mmCIF file of C-alpha atoms in Angstrom:
data_model
loop_
_atom_site.group_PDB
_atom_site.id
_atom_site.type_symbol
_atom_site.label_atom_id
_atom_site.label_comp_id
_atom_site.label_asym_id
_atom_site.label_seq_id
_atom_site.Cartn_x
_atom_site.Cartn_y
_atom_site.Cartn_z
ATOM 1 C CA UNK Z 1 -1.987 8.814 5.551
ATOM 2 C CA UNK Z 2 -4.749 7.306 7.651
ATOM 3 C CA UNK Z 3 -3.460 8.156 11.085
ATOM 4 C CA UNK Z 4 -4.985 5.811 13.633
ATOM 5 C CA UNK Z 5 -2.121 4.297 15.614
ATOM 6 C CA UNK Z 6 -1.002 0.741 14.999
ATOM 7 C CA UNK Z 7 0.925 -1.261 17.564
ATOM 8 C CA UNK Z 8 2.439 -4.641 16.753
ATOM 9 C CA UNK Z 9 5.062 -6.294 18.926
ATOM 10 C CA UNK Z 10 7.794 -8.130 17.006
ATOM 11 C CA UNK Z 11 7.080 -11.342 18.920
ATOM 12 C CA UNK Z 12 3.420 -11.223 17.864
ATOM 13 C CA UNK Z 13 4.059 -10.117 14.289
ATOM 14 C CA UNK Z 14 2.116 -12.257 11.782
ATOM 15 C CA UNK Z 15 4.883 -11.998 9.149
ATOM 16 C CA UNK Z 16 7.852 -12.451 11.528
ATOM 17 C CA UNK Z 17 9.141 -15.695 9.977
ATOM 18 C CA UNK Z 18 9.024 -14.306 6.405
ATOM 19 C CA UNK Z 19 9.964 -10.647 6.908
ATOM 20 C CA UNK Z 20 13.332 -8.983 6.410
ATOM 21 C CA UNK Z 21 13.987 -9.463 10.138
ATOM 22 C CA UNK Z 22 13.262 -13.225 10.044
ATOM 23 C CA UNK Z 23 16.825 -14.243 10.975
ATOM 24 C CA UNK Z 24 17.583 -11.413 13.373
ATOM 25 C CA UNK Z 25 18.754 -12.162 16.903
ATOM 26 C CA UNK Z 26 17.367 -10.362 19.956
ATOM 27 C CA UNK Z 27 20.019 -7.619 19.928
ATOM 28 C CA UNK Z 28 19.469 -7.016 16.209
ATOM 29 C CA UNK Z 29 15.698 -6.766 16.721
ATOM 30 C CA UNK Z 30 16.338 -4.204 19.449
ATOM 31 C CA UNK Z 31 18.283 -2.052 16.984
ATOM 32 C CA UNK Z 32 15.511 -2.380 14.404
ATOM 33 C CA UNK Z 33 12.947 -1.366 17.024
ATOM 34 C CA UNK Z 34 14.706 1.988 17.353
ATOM 35 C CA UNK Z 35 14.174 2.848 13.668
ATOM 36 C CA UNK Z 36 10.787 1.148 13.201
ATOM 37 C CA UNK Z 37 7.301 2.585 13.025
ATOM 38 C CA UNK Z 38 3.935 1.449 11.660
ATOM 39 C CA UNK Z 39 1.743 3.147 9.100
ATOM 40 C CA UNK Z 40 -1.787 2.249 8.091
ATOM 41 C CA UNK Z 41 -3.381 3.066 4.742
ATOM 42 C CA UNK Z 42 -6.960 2.932 3.561
ATOM 43 C CA UNK Z 43 -8.004 0.975 0.465
ATOM 44 C CA UNK Z 44 -7.363 3.103 -2.616
ATOM 45 C CA UNK Z 45 -4.767 5.304 -0.927
ATOM 46 C CA UNK Z 46 -1.430 5.866 -2.672
ATOM 47 C CA UNK Z 47 1.474 4.737 -0.503
ATOM 48 C CA UNK Z 48 4.237 5.920 -2.858
ATOM 49 C CA UNK Z 49 4.212 7.717 -6.210
ATOM 50 C CA UNK Z 50 6.728 6.653 -8.848
ATOM 51 C CA UNK Z 51 9.691 9.036 -8.786
ATOM 52 C CA UNK Z 52 9.029 10.167 -5.214
ATOM 53 C CA UNK Z 53 11.930 10.312 -2.810
ATOM 54 C CA UNK Z 54 11.783 7.321 -0.470
ATOM 55 C CA UNK Z 55 12.192 8.183 3.200
ATOM 56 C CA UNK Z 56 11.403 4.661 4.399
ATOM 57 C CA UNK Z 57 11.534 0.991 3.452
ATOM 58 C CA UNK Z 58 9.441 -1.728 5.003
ATOM 59 C CA UNK Z 59 7.202 -4.773 4.816
ATOM 60 C CA UNK Z 60 3.498 -5.254 4.273
ATOM 61 C CA UNK Z 61 2.143 -6.654 7.565
ATOM 62 C CA UNK Z 62 -1.486 -7.066 6.517
ATOM 63 C CA UNK Z 63 -3.480 -6.241 3.403
ATOM 64 C CA UNK Z 64 -2.511 -6.069 -0.258
ATOM 65 C CA UNK Z 65 -0.999 -3.320 -2.415
ATOM 66 C CA UNK Z 66 -0.587 -3.025 -6.175
ATOM 67 C CA UNK Z 67 2.447 -1.959 -8.165
ATOM 68 C CA UNK Z 68 1.550 0.097 -11.228
ATOM 69 C CA UNK Z 69 3.384 1.972 -13.945
ATOM 70 C CA UNK Z 70 1.804 4.963 -15.695
ATOM 71 C CA UNK Z 71 2.690 5.430 -19.363
ATOM 72 C CA UNK Z 72 3.149 8.793 -21.065
ATOM 73 C CA UNK Z 73 -0.381 8.795 -22.461
ATOM 74 C CA UNK Z 74 -1.863 8.210 -19.017
ATOM 75 C CA UNK Z 75 -2.593 4.501 -19.343
ATOM 76 C CA UNK Z 76 -1.755 2.471 -16.258
ATOM 77 C CA UNK Z 77 -0.388 -1.066 -16.198
ATOM 78 C CA UNK Z 78 -0.529 -3.206 -13.083
ATOM 79 C CA UNK Z 79 2.818 -4.988 -12.824
ATOM 80 C CA UNK Z 80 2.400 -6.942 -9.615
ATOM 81 C CA UNK Z 81 0.836 -7.372 -6.188
ATOM 82 C CA UNK Z 82 2.456 -6.849 -2.812
ATOM 83 C CA UNK Z 83 1.218 -9.421 -0.308
ATOM 84 C CA UNK Z 84 1.921 -9.720 3.442
ATOM 85 C CA UNK Z 85 5.687 -9.952 4.177
ATOM 86 C CA UNK Z 86 6.625 -8.383 0.793
ATOM 87 C CA UNK Z 87 9.246 -5.640 1.009
ATOM 88 C CA UNK Z 88 8.645 -2.092 -0.217
ATOM 89 C CA UNK Z 89 11.501 0.176 -1.293
ATOM 90 C CA UNK Z 90 15.085 -0.351 -2.361
ATOM 91 C CA UNK Z 91 18.016 0.368 -0.048
ATOM 92 C CA UNK Z 92 20.534 2.463 -1.937
ATOM 93 C CA UNK Z 93 17.980 3.880 -4.386
ATOM 94 C CA UNK Z 94 16.731 7.384 -3.650
ATOM 95 C CA UNK Z 95 13.383 7.240 -5.495
ATOM 96 C CA UNK Z 96 10.510 4.819 -6.061
ATOM 97 C CA UNK Z 97 10.306 2.933 -9.369
ATOM 98 C CA UNK Z 98 6.523 2.305 -9.326
ATOM 99 C CA UNK Z 99 3.317 3.687 -7.913
ATOM 100 C CA UNK Z 100 2.360 1.641 -4.843
ATOM 101 C CA UNK Z 101 -1.352 1.768 -3.974
ATOM 102 C CA UNK Z 102 -3.243 0.090 -1.140
ATOM 103 C CA UNK Z 103 -5.737 -2.319 -2.727
ATOM 104 C CA UNK Z 104 -7.230 -3.181 0.655
ATOM 105 C CA UNK Z 105 -6.810 -1.518 4.041
ATOM 106 C CA UNK Z 106 -3.143 -2.076 4.729
ATOM 107 C CA UNK Z 107 -0.593 -1.935 7.546
ATOM 108 C CA UNK Z 108 3.122 -1.513 6.912
ATOM 109 C CA UNK Z 109 6.081 -2.002 9.220
ATOM 110 C CA UNK Z 110 8.446 0.799 8.140
ATOM 111 C CA UNK Z 111 12.097 1.498 8.823
ATOM 112 C CA UNK Z 112 13.716 4.884 8.396
ATOM 113 C CA UNK Z 113 15.694 4.438 5.203
ATOM 114 C CA UNK Z 114 19.133 5.804 6.065
ATOM 115 C CA UNK Z 115 19.476 3.980 9.423
ATOM 116 C CA UNK Z 116 18.220 0.788 7.757
ATOM 117 C CA UNK Z 117 20.883 1.088 5.038
ATOM 118 C CA UNK Z 118 23.512 1.545 7.742
ATOM 119 C CA UNK Z 119 22.233 -1.552 9.564
ATOM 120 C CA UNK Z 120 22.464 -3.597 6.367
ATOM 121 C CA UNK Z 121 26.221 -3.023 6.239
ATOM 122 C CA UNK Z 122 26.712 -4.183 9.833
ATOM 123 C CA UNK Z 123 24.046 -6.899 10.120
ATOM 124 C CA UNK Z 124 24.597 -9.860 7.767
ATOM 125 C CA UNK Z 125 21.278 -11.448 8.823
ATOM 126 C CA UNK Z 126 19.382 -8.520 7.326
ATOM 127 C CA UNK Z 127 21.461 -8.314 4.140
ATOM 128 C CA UNK Z 128 21.185 -12.080 3.541
ATOM 129 C CA UNK Z 129 17.439 -12.156 4.134
ATOM 130 C CA UNK Z 130 16.869 -9.131 1.890
ATOM 131 C CA UNK Z 131 18.819 -10.834 -0.917
ATOM 132 C CA UNK Z 132 16.616 -13.929 -0.561
ATOM 133 C CA UNK Z 133 13.509 -11.734 -0.695
ATOM 134 C CA UNK Z 134 14.736 -9.919 -3.806
ATOM 135 C CA UNK Z 135 15.328 -13.250 -5.568
ATOM 136 C CA UNK Z 136 11.830 -14.405 -4.564
ATOM 137 C CA UNK Z 137 10.483 -11.134 -5.922
ATOM 138 C CA UNK Z 138 12.280 -11.742 -9.225
ATOM 139 C CA UNK Z 139 10.603 -15.149 -9.495
ATOM 140 C CA UNK Z 140 7.244 -13.534 -8.658
ATOM 141 C CA UNK Z 141 7.780 -10.881 -11.352
ATOM 142 C CA UNK Z 142 8.491 -13.562 -13.943
ATOM 143 C CA UNK Z 143 5.382 -15.451 -12.879
ATOM 144 C CA UNK Z 144 3.373 -12.240 -13.143
ATOM 145 C CA UNK Z 145 4.706 -11.616 -16.671
ATOM 146 C CA UNK Z 146 3.536 -15.076 -17.695
ATOM 147 C CA UNK Z 147 0.177 -14.521 -16.015
ATOM 148 C CA UNK Z 148 -0.454 -11.265 -17.901
ATOM 149 C CA UNK Z 149 0.939 -12.528 -21.182
ATOM 150 C CA UNK Z 150 0.279 -15.830 -22.889
ATOM 151 C CA UNK Z 151 -2.268 -17.424 -20.578
ATOM 152 C CA UNK Z 152 -5.940 -17.941 -21.377
ATOM 153 C CA UNK Z 153 -8.631 -16.287 -19.255
ATOM 154 C CA UNK Z 154 -9.219 -19.543 -17.352
ATOM 155 C CA UNK Z 155 -5.483 -19.968 -16.729
ATOM 156 C CA UNK Z 156 -5.194 -16.365 -15.541
ATOM 157 C CA UNK Z 157 -7.940 -16.807 -12.948
ATOM 158 C CA UNK Z 158 -6.504 -20.129 -11.774
ATOM 159 C CA UNK Z 159 -3.028 -18.596 -11.599
ATOM 160 C CA UNK Z 160 -4.121 -15.616 -9.518
ATOM 161 C CA UNK Z 161 -5.982 -17.850 -7.058
ATOM 162 C CA UNK Z 162 -2.982 -20.187 -6.821
ATOM 163 C CA UNK Z 163 -0.517 -17.318 -6.221
ATOM 164 C CA UNK Z 164 -2.611 -15.951 -3.358
ATOM 165 C CA UNK Z 165 -3.300 -19.423 -1.903
ATOM 166 C CA UNK Z 166 0.376 -20.451 -1.954
ATOM 167 C CA UNK Z 167 1.496 -17.217 -0.339
ATOM 168 C CA UNK Z 168 -1.195 -17.519 2.330
ATOM 169 C CA UNK Z 169 -0.088 -21.098 3.035
ATOM 170 C CA UNK Z 170 3.561 -20.024 3.323
ATOM 171 C CA UNK Z 171 2.650 -17.181 5.667
ATOM 172 C CA UNK Z 172 0.740 -19.531 7.968
ATOM 173 C CA UNK Z 173 3.328 -22.326 7.709
ATOM 174 C CA UNK Z 174 0.962 -24.702 5.937
ATOM 175 C CA UNK Z 175 1.862 -27.104 3.157
ATOM 176 C CA UNK Z 176 1.361 -25.762 -0.376
ATOM 177 C CA UNK Z 177 0.030 -29.062 -1.720
ATOM 178 C CA UNK Z 178 -3.196 -31.018 -1.246
ATOM 179 C CA UNK Z 179 -6.314 -29.190 -0.076
ATOM 180 C CA UNK Z 180 -6.132 -25.477 0.789
ATOM 181 C CA UNK Z 181 -8.591 -22.739 1.688
ATOM 182 C CA UNK Z 182 -8.067 -18.998 1.378
ATOM 183 C CA UNK Z 183 -10.010 -15.756 1.589
ATOM 184 C CA UNK Z 184 -9.486 -13.832 -1.651
ATOM 185 C CA UNK Z 185 -8.563 -10.234 -0.796
ATOM 186 C CA UNK Z 186 -9.640 -8.946 -4.219
ATOM 187 C CA UNK Z 187 -13.117 -8.262 -5.564
ATOM 188 C CA UNK Z 188 -14.005 -9.681 -8.957
ATOM 189 C CA UNK Z 189 -13.827 -6.141 -10.346
ATOM 190 C CA UNK Z 190 -10.251 -5.811 -9.069
ATOM 191 C CA UNK Z 191 -9.339 -9.216 -10.479
ATOM 192 C CA UNK Z 192 -10.720 -8.145 -13.852
ATOM 193 C CA UNK Z 193 -8.780 -4.872 -13.760
ATOM 194 C CA UNK Z 194 -5.493 -6.526 -12.809
ATOM 195 C CA UNK Z 195 -5.780 -9.365 -15.312
ATOM 196 C CA UNK Z 196 -6.970 -7.276 -18.254
ATOM 197 C CA UNK Z 197 -10.278 -9.149 -18.435
ATOM 198 C CA UNK Z 198 -13.898 -8.063 -18.304
ATOM 199 C CA UNK Z 199 -15.927 -8.562 -15.136
ATOM 200 C CA UNK Z 200 -18.206 -10.925 -17.042
ATOM 201 C CA UNK Z 201 -15.245 -13.062 -18.121
ATOM 202 C CA UNK Z 202 -13.911 -13.283 -14.564
ATOM 203 C CA UNK Z 203 -17.326 -14.332 -13.215
ATOM 204 C CA UNK Z 204 -17.794 -16.857 -16.019
ATOM 205 C CA UNK Z 205 -14.368 -18.440 -15.499
ATOM 206 C CA UNK Z 206 -14.767 -18.627 -11.714
ATOM 207 C CA UNK Z 207 -18.139 -20.334 -12.264
ATOM 208 C CA UNK Z 208 -16.526 -22.774 -14.717
ATOM 209 C CA UNK Z 209 -13.719 -23.648 -12.260
ATOM 210 C CA UNK Z 210 -16.368 -24.174 -9.584
ATOM 211 C CA UNK Z 211 -18.530 -26.360 -11.874
ATOM 212 C CA UNK Z 212 -15.512 -28.500 -12.774
ATOM 213 C CA UNK Z 213 -14.675 -29.054 -9.088
ATOM 214 C CA UNK Z 214 -11.344 -27.192 -9.225
ATOM 215 C CA UNK Z 215 -12.525 -24.773 -6.521
ATOM 216 C CA UNK Z 216 -15.571 -24.326 -4.315
ATOM 217 C CA UNK Z 217 -16.884 -21.018 -2.983
ATOM 218 C CA UNK Z 218 -18.408 -19.951 0.310
ATOM 219 C CA UNK Z 219 -19.747 -16.461 -0.347
ATOM 220 C CA UNK Z 220 -17.806 -14.381 -2.855
ATOM 221 C CA UNK Z 221 -14.409 -14.488 -1.167
ATOM 222 C CA UNK Z 222 -13.758 -17.770 0.680
ATOM 223 C CA UNK Z 223 -12.275 -20.275 -1.759
ATOM 224 C CA UNK Z 224 -11.649 -23.941 -1.041
ATOM 225 C CA UNK Z 225 -9.181 -25.800 -3.246
ATOM 226 C CA UNK Z 226 -9.630 -29.586 -3.002
ATOM 227 C CA UNK Z 227 -6.377 -30.360 -4.836
ATOM 228 C CA UNK Z 228 -3.673 -27.731 -5.286
ATOM 229 C CA UNK Z 229 -1.960 -29.785 -8.021
ATOM 230 C CA UNK Z 230 -5.186 -29.737 -10.041
ATOM 231 C CA UNK Z 231 -5.412 -25.949 -9.689
ATOM 232 C CA UNK Z 232 -1.785 -25.597 -10.801
ATOM 233 C CA UNK Z 233 -2.537 -27.705 -13.869
ATOM 234 C CA UNK Z 234 -5.487 -25.443 -14.677
ATOM 235 C CA UNK Z 235 -3.128 -22.485 -14.284
ATOM 236 C CA UNK Z 236 -0.884 -23.957 -16.964
ATOM 237 C CA UNK Z 237 1.957 -24.448 -14.463
ATOM 238 C CA UNK Z 238 4.051 -27.542 -13.899
ATOM 239 C CA UNK Z 239 3.295 -28.513 -10.315
ATOM 240 C CA UNK Z 240 6.755 -30.123 -9.972
ATOM 241 C CA UNK Z 241 8.813 -27.360 -11.536
ATOM 242 C CA UNK Z 242 6.595 -24.307 -11.194
ATOM 243 C CA UNK Z 243 7.591 -21.366 -9.042
ATOM 244 C CA UNK Z 244 6.282 -21.391 -5.494
ATOM 245 C CA UNK Z 245 6.247 -17.779 -4.349
#
């Protein structure tokens, strides 16, 4: 663990309105404070190995992590991304189901697992919010399956950009339609790795989306999206019925 100290007050927390504590009252937050601590991880560092005993649960405060599964022959499959406010760990389950690795430098708000499980049984606000988050995660997993499966390379790139842009908009309480701008937290190499594409294909498809006016770029990371509905169409998603993570 990268051990420089991290201090975030609940009132100043950037994920407060989307985290597991979003509905907690002042007295409930005080109880959570007693079992809470922060951990920071460097890009590339493993947060949890699959099968490890989980001593904590918590939320990503800043940064991005990847969920991966290693097969018997050593091949690794990326099965999802954890973005700010996403929850890590499962109350009631002793071990981790996936490897969790910091893709970027990352900060987590952690709760000691056993006290958190006890609080769940006495604090409906936490149990209700966690259920909502698990259902959102199920929708995200289904969207990820579609992204990695039947979509074309162009649709995959558009989908990944739209997932990150919509989550960023939700985190900052902005509308998820119309024009949006977002800083992509992933390099093109990481996008290629996660999507099962070559680096050349990723670069070519990003250039094509830019040429067609679907996105514009400032540097390599800052993406402007003139019309979110257009991007969703390019992603192969129904903008009226598609999942908004």
